[in-house]
CSV table of C-alpha atoms and ligand atoms in Angstrom, one decimal:
chain,number,residue,atom,x,y,z
A,1239,UNK,CA,26.2,-30.6,71.3
A,1240,UNK,CA,29.2,-33.0,71.1
A,1241,UNK,CA,31.3,-30.3,72.7
A,1242,UNK,CA,29.0,-29.2,75.5
A,1243,UNK,CA,30.2,-29.8,79.0
A,1244,UNK,CA,27.5,-31.5,81.0
A,1245,UNK,CA,28.7,-29.7,84.1
A,1246,UNK,CA,28.0,-26.2,83.0
A,1247,UNK,CA,24.8,-26.7,80.9
A,1248,UNK,CA,21.4,-27.1,82.6
A,1249,UNK,CA,19.2,-27.8,79.6
A,1250,UNK,CA,19.1,-27.2,75.9
A,1251,UNK,CA,16.4,-25.7,73.6
A,1252,UNK,CA,16.8,-25.6,69.9
A,1253,UNK,CA,14.7,-23.9,67.3
A,1254,UNK,CA,15.1,-26.6,64.7
A,1255,UNK,CA,15.2,-30.4,64.7
A,1256,UNK,CA,13.1,-33.4,65.8
A,1257,UNK,CA,13.4,-36.2,68.2
A,1258,UNK,CA,15.6,-38.3,65.9
A,1259,UNK,CA,17.9,-35.5,64.9
A,1260,UNK,CA,21.4,-35.9,66.3
A,1261,UNK,CA,21.1,-32.9,68.5
A,1262,UNK,CA,18.3,-34.6,70.4
A,1263,UNK,CA,20.1,-38.0,70.4
A,1264,UNK,CA,23.2,-36.4,71.8
A,1265,UNK,CA,21.3,-34.5,74.5
A,1266,UNK,CA,19.9,-37.8,75.7
A,1267,UNK,CA,23.3,-39.2,75.8
A,1268,UNK,CA,24.5,-36.3,77.9
A,1269,UNK,CA,21.4,-36.8,80.2
A,1270,UNK,CA,20.5,-33.1,79.5
A,1271,UNK,CA,16.9,-32.0,79.5
A,1272,UNK,CA,16.2,-30.8,75.9
A,1273,UNK,CA,13.4,-29.6,73.7
A,1274,UNK,CA,14.0,-29.3,70.0
A,1275,UNK,CA,12.0,-27.7,67.1
A,1276,UNK,CA,10.8,-24.7,69.1
A,1277,UNK,CA,10.2,-22.3,66.2
A,1278,UNK,CA,11.1,-18.6,66.7
A,1279,UNK,CA,11.9,-19.1,70.4
A,1280,UNK,CA,14.7,-16.5,70.2
A,1281,UNK,CA,12.2,-13.8,69.2
A,1282,UNK,CA,10.7,-14.1,72.7
A,1283,UNK,CA,13.8,-14.4,74.8
A,1284,UNK,CA,16.9,-12.4,75.7
A,1285,UNK,CA,20.0,-13.1,77.7
A,1286,UNK,CA,19.4,-13.7,81.4
A,1287,UNK,CA,15.7,-14.6,81.0
A,1288,UNK,CA,14.5,-17.5,83.0
A,1289,UNK,CA,12.8,-20.5,81.4
A,1290,UNK,CA,11.6,-23.9,82.4
A,1291,UNK,CA,12.6,-26.7,80.0
A,1292,UNK,CA,10.4,-29.7,80.4
A,1293,UNK,CA,12.0,-32.4,78.4
A,1294,UNK,CA,9.4,-35.0,79.5
A,1295,UNK,CA,6.6,-33.1,77.9
A,1296,UNK,CA,8.6,-31.3,75.2
A,1297,UNK,CA,7.5,-27.9,76.5
A,1298,UNK,CA,9.3,-24.7,77.2
A,1299,UNK,CA,7.8,-22.1,79.6
A,1300,UNK,CA,9.2,-18.6,79.4
A,1301,UNK,CA,9.2,-16.0,82.2
A,1302,UNK,CA,7.6,-18.5,84.7
A,1303,UNK,CA,6.3,-17.4,88.1
A,1304,UNK,CA,8.0,-18.5,91.3
A,1305,UNK,CA,5.1,-20.9,91.9
A,1306,UNK,CA,5.6,-22.5,88.4
A,1307,UNK,CA,9.3,-22.9,89.1
A,1308,UNK,CA,8.6,-24.6,92.4
A,1309,UNK,CA,6.1,-26.9,90.7
A,1310,UNK,CA,8.5,-27.8,87.9
A,1311,UNK,CA,11.3,-28.6,90.4
A,1312,UNK,CA,9.0,-30.9,92.4
A,1313,UNK,CA,7.8,-32.6,89.3
A,1314,UNK,CA,11.3,-33.1,88.1
A,1315,UNK,CA,12.4,-34.6,91.4
A,1316,UNK,CA,9.4,-37.0,91.4
A,1317,UNK,CA,10.0,-38.2,87.9
A,1318,UNK,CA,13.7,-38.6,88.6
A,1319,UNK,CA,13.2,-40.7,91.7
A,1320,UNK,CA,10.8,-43.0,89.8
A,1321,UNK,CA,13.5,-43.4,87.2
A,1322,UNK,CA,16.1,-44.2,89.9
A,1323,UNK,CA,13.9,-46.8,91.5
A,1324,UNK,CA,13.6,-48.6,88.1
A,1325,UNK,CA,17.4,-48.3,87.6
A,1326,UNK,CA,17.8,-50.5,90.7
A,1327,UNK,CA,16.6,-53.5,88.5
A,1328,UNK,CA,19.5,-53.0,86.2
A,1329,UNK,CA,21.3,-56.3,87.0
A,1330,UNK,CA,18.1,-58.4,86.4
A,1331,UNK,CA,18.0,-60.2,83.1
A,1332,UNK,CA,15.7,-58.9,80.4
A,1333,UNK,CA,13.7,-62.1,80.1
A,1334,UNK,CA,10.0,-62.3,79.4
A,1335,UNK,CA,7.6,-64.2,81.7
A,1336,UNK,CA,7.7,-67.0,79.2
A,1337,UNK,CA,11.4,-67.2,79.0
A,1338,UNK,CA,12.4,-65.2,75.9
A,1339,UNK,CA,15.7,-63.3,76.4
A,1340,UNK,CA,16.2,-60.0,74.7
A,1341,UNK,CA,19.7,-58.5,74.7
A,1342,UNK,CA,19.5,-54.8,75.9
A,1343,UNK,CA,22.4,-52.7,74.7
A,1344,UNK,CA,23.3,-49.1,74.7
A,1345,UNK,CA,24.1,-46.5,72.0
A,1346,UNK,CA,27.0,-44.2,72.8
A,1347,UNK,CA,28.3,-41.1,71.1
A,1348,UNK,CA,31.6,-40.7,72.9
A,1349,UNK,CA,33.9,-43.2,74.4
A,1350,UNK,CA,33.4,-41.9,78.0
A,1351,UNK,CA,29.6,-42.6,77.6
A,1352,UNK,CA,30.4,-46.3,78.2
A,1353,UNK,CA,30.3,-45.5,81.9
A,1354,UNK,CA,26.7,-44.3,81.6
A,1355,UNK,CA,25.9,-47.4,79.6
A,1356,UNK,CA,27.2,-49.6,82.4
A,1357,UNK,CA,25.4,-47.5,85.1
A,1358,UNK,CA,22.1,-48.2,83.4
A,1359,UNK,CA,22.8,-51.9,83.0
A,1360,UNK,CA,23.7,-52.3,79.3
A,1361,UNK,CA,24.6,-55.8,78.3
A,1362,UNK,CA,26.7,-54.6,75.4
A,1363,UNK,CA,27.3,-51.6,73.3
A,1364,UNK,CA,24.9,-51.9,70.3
A,1365,UNK,CA,26.1,-48.8,68.6
A,1366,UNK,CA,29.2,-46.6,69.1
A,1367,UNK,CA,28.8,-43.6,66.7
A,1368,UNK,CA,32.5,-42.9,66.1
A,1369,UNK,CA,31.8,-40.0,63.8
A,1370,UNK,CA,32.0,-37.6,66.7
A,1371,UNK,CA,35.7,-38.2,66.9
A,1372,UNK,CA,35.9,-36.6,63.5
A,1373,UNK,CA,34.3,-33.3,64.4
A,1374,UNK,CA,37.5,-31.4,65.1
A,1375,UNK,CA,39.9,-29.6,62.8
A,1376,UNK,CA,42.2,-32.6,62.2
A,1377,UNK,CA,41.7,-36.2,61.5
A,1378,UNK,CA,42.2,-38.0,64.9
A,1379,UNK,CA,45.5,-40.0,64.9
A,1380,UNK,CA,45.3,-43.7,64.7
A,1381,UNK,CA,46.8,-44.0,68.2
A,1382,UNK,CA,44.2,-41.7,69.6
A,1383,UNK,CA,41.4,-43.5,67.9
A,1384,UNK,CA,42.7,-46.9,69.1
A,1385,UNK,CA,42.7,-45.6,72.7
A,1386,UNK,CA,39.1,-44.5,72.4
A,1387,UNK,CA,38.0,-47.8,70.9
A,1388,UNK,CA,40.0,-49.7,73.5
A,1389,UNK,CA,38.4,-47.8,76.3
A,1390,UNK,CA,35.0,-49.0,75.2
A,1391,UNK,CA,36.0,-52.5,74.4
A,1392,UNK,CA,37.8,-53.0,77.7
A,1393,UNK,CA,35.0,-51.5,79.8
A,1394,UNK,CA,32.5,-53.9,78.2
A,1395,UNK,CA,34.6,-57.0,77.9
A,1396,UNK,CA,33.7,-59.9,77.7
A,1397,UNK,CA,30.4,-58.4,76.5
A,1398,UNK,CA,30.5,-57.2,72.9
A,1399,UNK,CA,30.9,-53.6,71.7
A,1400,UNK,CA,29.5,-52.8,68.3
A,1401,UNK,CA,31.6,-50.0,66.8
A,1402,UNK,CA,30.4,-48.3,63.7
A,1403,UNK,CA,32.8,-46.8,61.2
A,1404,UNK,CA,32.4,-43.1,60.7
A,1405,UNK,CA,29.0,-42.1,59.5
A,1406,UNK,CA,29.7,-38.5,58.6
A,1407,UNK,CA,27.7,-36.1,56.4
A,1408,UNK,CA,24.1,-34.9,56.4
A,1409,UNK,CA,23.5,-33.4,59.9
A,1410,UNK,CA,26.8,-34.8,61.2
A,1411,UNK,CA,28.8,-32.3,59.3
A,1412,UNK,CA,32.6,-32.4,59.6
A,1413,UNK,CA,35.0,-29.8,58.5
A,1414,UNK,CA,37.5,-32.5,57.6
A,1415,UNK,CA,36.1,-33.3,54.2
A,1416,UNK,CA,35.5,-30.6,51.5
A,1417,UNK,CA,31.8,-31.4,51.0
A,1418,UNK,CA,30.8,-28.0,50.0
A,1419,UNK,CA,27.1,-27.3,49.9
A,1420,UNK,CA,25.2,-30.3,48.7
A,1421,UNK,CA,21.6,-29.8,47.5
A,1422,UNK,CA,20.4,-32.8,49.3
A,1423,UNK,CA,22.9,-33.9,51.9
A,1424,UNK,CA,20.9,-36.8,53.4
A,1425,UNK,CA,21.1,-38.5,50.1
A,1426,UNK,CA,24.5,-37.1,49.2
A,1427,UNK,CA,28.1,-38.0,49.7
A,1428,UNK,CA,27.8,-39.3,53.3
A,1429,UNK,CA,28.5,-42.2,55.5
A,1430,UNK,CA,30.2,-45.2,53.9
A,1431,UNK,CA,30.2,-43.3,50.6
A,1432,UNK,CA,32.4,-40.7,52.1
A,1433,UNK,CA,34.6,-43.3,53.8
A,1434,UNK,CA,35.2,-45.1,50.5
A,1435,UNK,CA,36.1,-41.8,48.8
A,1436,UNK,CA,38.5,-40.7,51.5
A,1437,UNK,CA,40.0,-44.2,51.7
A,1438,UNK,CA,43.1,-43.4,53.6
A,1439,UNK,CA,41.2,-41.9,56.5
A,1440,UNK,CA,38.9,-45.0,56.4
A,1441,UNK,CA,41.9,-47.3,56.4
A,1442,UNK,CA,43.4,-45.5,59.4
A,1443,UNK,CA,40.1,-46.0,61.3
A,1444,UNK,CA,40.0,-49.6,60.4
A,1445,UNK,CA,43.6,-50.2,61.5
A,1446,UNK,CA,42.8,-48.4,64.8
A,1447,UNK,CA,39.7,-50.6,65.3
A,1448,UNK,CA,41.6,-53.8,64.4
A,1449,UNK,CA,44.4,-53.0,66.8
A,1450,UNK,CA,41.9,-52.2,69.6
A,1451,UNK,CA,40.2,-55.5,68.9
A,1452,UNK,CA,42.6,-57.4,71.2
A,1453,UNK,CA,41.0,-55.6,74.2
A,1454,UNK,CA,37.5,-57.0,73.9
A,1455,UNK,CA,34.8,-58.4,71.7
A,1456,UNK,CA,34.6,-56.2,68.6
A,1457,UNK,CA,31.6,-56.1,66.4
A,1458,UNK,CA,32.5,-53.9,63.5
A,1459,UNK,CA,29.6,-52.2,61.8
A,1460,UNK,CA,29.4,-50.5,58.4
A,1461,UNK,CA,26.8,-47.7,58.0
A,1462,UNK,CA,24.4,-47.0,55.2
A,1463,UNK,CA,25.3,-49.8,52.9
A,1464,UNK,CA,22.9,-49.6,49.9
A,1465,UNK,CA,24.3,-52.1,47.4
A,1466,UNK,CA,26.5,-55.1,47.2
A,1467,UNK,CA,29.3,-53.2,45.5
A,1468,UNK,CA,29.6,-50.9,48.5
A,1469,UNK,CA,29.8,-53.8,50.9
A,1470,UNK,CA,32.4,-55.5,48.8
A,1471,UNK,CA,34.5,-52.3,48.8
A,1472,UNK,CA,34.2,-51.9,52.5
A,1473,UNK,CA,35.2,-55.5,53.1
A,1474,UNK,CA,38.1,-55.1,50.7
A,1475,UNK,CA,39.3,-52.0,52.8
A,1476,UNK,CA,39.0,-54.1,55.9
A,1477,UNK,CA,41.2,-56.8,54.3
A,1478,UNK,CA,43.7,-54.3,53.2
A,1479,UNK,CA,43.9,-52.8,56.7
A,1480,UNK,CA,44.5,-56.3,58.1
A,1481,UNK,CA,47.2,-56.9,55.5
A,1482,UNK,CA,48.9,-53.6,56.5
A,1483,UNK,CA,48.9,-54.7,60.2
A,1484,UNK,CA,50.3,-58.1,59.4
A,1485,UNK,CA,53.1,-56.6,57.4
A,1486,UNK,CA,54.1,-54.6,60.5
A,1487,UNK,CA,53.6,-57.5,62.8
A,1488,UNK,CA,50.8,-55.8,64.7
A,1489,UNK,CA,48.2,-58.0,66.4
A,1490,UNK,CA,44.5,-58.0,66.0
A,1491,UNK,CA,41.7,-60.4,67.1
A,1492,UNK,CA,40.6,-63.2,64.8
A,1493,UNK,CA,37.2,-63.2,66.4
A,1494,UNK,CA,35.9,-59.9,65.0
A,1495,UNK,CA,32.3,-60.0,63.8
A,1496,UNK,CA,31.3,-57.8,60.8
A,1497,UNK,CA,27.9,-56.4,60.2
A,1498,UNK,CA,26.0,-53.8,58.3
A,1499,UNK,CA,23.4,-51.2,59.2
A,1500,UNK,CA,20.1,-51.8,57.5
A,1501,UNK,CA,19.0,-48.2,57.1
A,1502,UNK,CA,18.6,-47.7,53.3
A,1503,UNK,CA,15.4,-49.3,51.9
A,1504,UNK,CA,17.4,-51.1,49.1
A,1505,UNK,CA,19.4,-53.0,51.8
A,1506,UNK,CA,16.3,-53.9,53.6
A,1507,UNK,CA,14.7,-55.3,50.4
A,1508,UNK,CA,17.9,-57.2,49.8
A,1509,UNK,CA,18.2,-58.4,53.4
A,1510,UNK,CA,18.4,-62.1,52.4
A,1511,UNK,CA,21.4,-61.5,50.0
A,1512,UNK,CA,23.2,-59.3,52.5
A,1513,UNK,CA,22.6,-61.8,55.3
A,1514,UNK,CA,24.7,-64.3,53.5
A,1515,UNK,CA,27.7,-61.9,53.4
A,1516,UNK,CA,27.9,-60.6,57.0
A,1517,UNK,CA,27.7,-61.8,60.6
A,1518,UNK,CA,24.9,-59.6,61.9
A,1519,UNK,CA,22.5,-56.8,61.0
A,1520,UNK,CA,21.7,-53.6,62.9
A,1521,UNK,CA,18.5,-51.9,61.8
A,1522,UNK,CA,18.8,-48.1,61.8
A,1523,UNK,CA,15.2,-47.0,61.9
A,1524,UNK,CA,16.1,-43.3,62.1
A,1525,UNK,CA,17.3,-43.3,58.5
A,1526,UNK,CA,15.3,-46.3,57.3
A,1527,UNK,CA,12.0,-44.6,58.1
A,1528,UNK,CA,13.1,-41.2,56.7
A,1529,UNK,CA,14.1,-42.8,53.4
A,1530,UNK,CA,11.1,-45.2,53.2
A,1531,UNK,CA,8.5,-42.5,54.0
A,1532,UNK,CA,10.4,-39.7,52.3
A,1533,UNK,CA,10.1,-37.7,55.5
A,1534,UNK,CA,13.3,-35.8,56.5
A,1535,UNK,CA,14.1,-36.9,60.1
A,1536,UNK,CA,15.4,-33.4,60.9
A,1537,UNK,CA,12.5,-31.4,59.5
A,1538,UNK,CA,10.0,-30.6,62.2
A,1539,UNK,CA,7.5,-29.5,59.5
A,1540,UNK,CA,7.2,-33.1,58.2
A,1541,UNK,CA,7.7,-34.7,61.6
A,1542,UNK,CA,4.0,-35.7,61.6
A,1543,UNK,CA,4.7,-38.1,58.7
A,1544,UNK,CA,7.6,-39.8,60.4
A,1545,UNK,CA,5.9,-42.8,61.8
A,1546,UNK,CA,7.6,-46.0,63.0
A,1547,UNK,CA,4.2,-47.7,63.0
A,1548,UNK,CA,3.6,-47.0,59.3
A,1549,UNK,CA,2.4,-50.2,57.7
A,1550,UNK,CA,5.2,-50.2,55.3
A,1551,UNK,CA,7.8,-49.8,58.0
A,1552,UNK,CA,6.4,-52.8,60.0
A,1553,UNK,CA,6.2,-55.0,57.0
A,1554,UNK,CA,9.8,-54.1,55.9
A,1555,UNK,CA,11.1,-54.8,59.5
A,1556,UNK,CA,9.3,-58.2,59.5
A,1557,UNK,CA,10.9,-59.0,56.2
A,1558,UNK,CA,14.4,-58.0,57.3
A,1559,UNK,CA,14.2,-60.0,60.6
A,1560,UNK,CA,12.8,-63.2,59.0
A,1561,UNK,CA,15.3,-63.1,56.1
A,1562,UNK,CA,18.2,-62.7,58.5
A,1563,UNK,CA,17.0,-65.5,60.7
A,1564,UNK,CA,16.4,-67.8,57.7
A,1565,UNK,CA,20.1,-67.2,56.9
A,1566,UNK,CA,21.1,-67.7,60.5
A,1567,UNK,CA,22.3,-64.3,61.6
A,1568,UNK,CA,21.1,-62.2,64.5
A,1569,UNK,CA,19.4,-58.8,64.2
A,1570,UNK,CA,19.8,-55.8,66.4
A,1571,UNK,CA,17.9,-52.6,66.2
A,1572,UNK,CA,19.8,-49.4,67.1
A,1573,UNK,CA,17.5,-46.6,65.8
A,1574,UNK,CA,15.5,-44.5,68.3
A,1575,UNK,CA,12.5,-46.9,67.7
A,1576,UNK,CA,14.3,-49.5,69.8
A,1577,UNK,CA,14.4,-47.2,72.8
A,1578,UNK,CA,10.8,-46.2,72.8
A,1579,UNK,CA,9.1,-48.4,75.3
A,1580,UNK,CA,5.8,-48.1,73.5
A,1581,UNK,CA,7.2,-50.3,70.6
A,1582,UNK,CA,8.9,-53.0,72.6
A,1583,UNK,CA,6.1,-55.5,72.3
A,1584,UNK,CA,6.2,-55.1,68.5
A,1585,UNK,CA,10.0,-55.7,68.6
A,1586,UNK,CA,9.5,-58.7,70.8
A,1587,UNK,CA,6.8,-59.9,68.4
A,1588,UNK,CA,9.0,-59.4,65.3
A,1589,UNK,CA,11.8,-61.5,66.9
A,1590,UNK,CA,14.6,-58.9,67.3
A,1591,UNK,CA,17.6,-60.5,69.1
A,1592,UNK,CA,18.9,-57.3,70.5
A,1593,UNK,CA,17.7,-53.7,71.0
A,1594,UNK,CA,20.1,-50.9,71.5
A,1595,UNK,CA,19.1,-47.5,72.9
A,1596,UNK,CA,20.1,-44.4,74.7
A,1597,UNK,CA,21.2,-45.6,78.2
A,1598,UNK,CA,18.4,-43.7,80.0
A,1599,UNK,CA,15.8,-45.8,78.3
A,1600,UNK,CA,17.3,-49.1,79.4
A,1601,UNK,CA,15.5,-49.4,82.8
A,1602,UNK,CA,12.1,-48.8,81.3
A,1603,UNK,CA,12.5,-51.2,78.5
A,1604,UNK,CA,13.9,-53.8,80.9
A,1605,UNK,CA,11.0,-53.4,83.2
A,1606,UNK,CA,8.5,-53.8,80.4
A,1607,UNK,CA,10.3,-56.9,78.9
A,1608,UNK,CA,10.4,-58.6,82.4
A,1609,UNK,CA,6.6,-58.0,82.7
A,1610,UNK,CA,5.7,-59.2,79.3
A,1611,UNK,CA,4.5,-62.5,78.0
A,1612,UNK,CA,6.1,-62.9,74.6
A,1613,UNK,CA,3.4,-65.1,73.2
A,1614,UNK,CA,1.0,-62.2,73.7
A,1615,UNK,CA,3.4,-59.8,72.1
A,1616,UNK,CA,3.6,-62.1,69.1
A,1617,UNK,CA,-0.2,-62.2,68.9
A,1618,UNK,CA,-0.4,-58.4,69.0
A,1619,UNK,CA,2.2,-58.2,66.2
A,1620,UNK,CA,0.5,-60.7,64.1
A,1621,UNK,CA,-2.7,-58.8,64.5
A,1622,UNK,CA,-1.0,-55.5,63.5
A,1623,UNK,CA,0.5,-57.2,60.4
A,1624,UNK,CA,-3.0,-57.9,59.1
A,1625,UNK,CA,-4.0,-54.3,59.4
A,1626,UNK,CA,-3.5,-51.9,56.5
A,1627,UNK,CA,-4.2,-48.5,58.1
A,1628,UNK,CA,-1.3,-46.9,60.1
A,1629,UNK,CA,-3.6,-44.8,62.3
A,1630,UNK,CA,-5.5,-47.9,63.4
A,1631,UNK,CA,-2.2,-49.6,64.1
A,1632,UNK,CA,-1.1,-46.7,66.3
A,1633,UNK,CA,-4.4,-46.8,68.2
A,1634,UNK,CA,-4.3,-50.5,68.7
A,1635,UNK,CA,-0.7,-50.3,70.1
A,1636,UNK,CA,-1.6,-47.5,72.5
A,1637,UNK,CA,-4.7,-49.2,73.8
A,1638,UNK,CA,-2.8,-52.4,74.3
A,1639,UNK,CA,0.1,-50.8,76.1
A,1640,UNK,CA,-2.2,-48.6,78.3
A,1641,UNK,CA,-4.1,-51.7,79.4
A,1642,UNK,CA,-1.0,-53.6,80.3
A,1643,UNK,CA,1.2,-50.8,81.7
A,1644,UNK,CA,-1.2,-48.0,83.0
A,1645,UNK,CA,1.7,-46.3,84.8
A,1646,UNK,CA,3.6,-45.8,81.7
A,1647,UNK,CA,1.1,-45.3,79.0
A,1648,UNK,CA,-2.2,-43.5,78.5
A,1649,UNK,CA,-4.6,-43.8,75.6
A,1650,UNK,CA,-3.0,-40.7,74.2
A,1651,UNK,CA,0.5,-42.2,74.2
A,1652,UNK,CA,3.4,-42.4,76.7
A,1653,UNK,CA,2.8,-40.9,80.1
A,1654,UNK,CA,5.0,-38.1,81.4
A,1655,UNK,CA,7.6,-40.5,82.9
A,1656,UNK,CA,8.4,-41.7,79.4
A,1657,UNK,CA,7.9,-38.5,77.6
A,1658,UNK,CA,11.6,-37.6,77.1
A,1659,UNK,CA,12.6,-40.9,75.6
B,309,PEP,C1,19.8,-44.8,62.4
B,309,PEP,O1,19.9,-44.3,61.3
B,309,PEP,O2,18.8,-45.3,62.9
B,309,PEP,C2,21.0,-44.9,63.3
B,309,PEP,C3,21.0,-45.6,64.4
B,309,PEP,O3,22.1,-44.1,62.9
B,309,PEP,P1,22.1,-42.5,63.0
B,309,PEP,O4,21.0,-42.1,63.9
B,309,PEP,O5,23.5,-42.2,63.6
B,309,PEP,O6,22.0,-42.1,61.6
B,310,MG,MG1,21.7,-43.8,60.3
């Protein structure tokens, strides 16, 4: 997906995966219609066959009639023009009717995506997934990396850009590290564990980030921290990279903020302790939910268990946000939960400071925030927190959102216009 050219591909259909697998995340970043997890599709199709890919509904229609094609094109144009009308509001602040301001940022996968983020009105980059720079045959040079990071920092300046150190492994497999076949890659040698093992590559990335930091406001983010020792080692590597630059007389900003992803349950439970060590948190719900519920985010067969509104997820999120705020640091959410307009009242109610999402979702989330009374969102959230059954929580949220935003939500969930987010 990372290497597809958006000019020559109309849509993508994949037999495996779910909405939070990186294939789907990347397709959204490329603004490509996509449907994932279509089991055995290739048994039905051959080269040259015509299909309709409806990314809004998550449907694929094979061998459609001319009439069906015409209907699909009209539907696609209608939905697109509604999206464009909302995008016109992109310069308006995301402030609720009672004055609460939520920072709306964008997730990007490649440096050039920063233009899309700005086009849809991002107030910052909440997550730059740098691992896609490491998908080639060679480790990207420090100079090349610095240029990529600088491109993002400069384009956003003076707004912040949160750049995450490489989060490789699991479904973001790279040929650069001899990982072999791991029995359980999502829990294997991945992410910060891999960076700490291949320390020279990590130091190179940190030096590139530090050198780029003079071009804007860098928020440096370490992924998948699971214990204090890992954080200490990551911070020690950062210090060492700074020392190496000082020795060479190379400049870097003194204003860099350092944060960690909260995406492993142990880190969420220890939020209070971690909040004393770093400048900010970013909650990665994609992984946090898969680990908390033991439901592989990539496996369509257990996708029914993967539930952001699970009681345990909501309670853990509440604990993370309140611990962070008690210790005086802000909390961002950059997992896909943040870009799902259905959940935005809960996130407002929980007190998130920033939400970061695929750029396409920004206009919808902005529109909802601007038409929300936060006091009511807090009431909803408090009510949900007293409930103990996840299904009832889901029902309550759907009923609530459908009553307030009937254009966007039905009692069965998001309406077509939001279906692809
Ligand atoms: C997450 O886990 O929620 C996250 C944002 O990171 P990624 O999807 O890259 O694992
Ligand atoms: Mg993650």
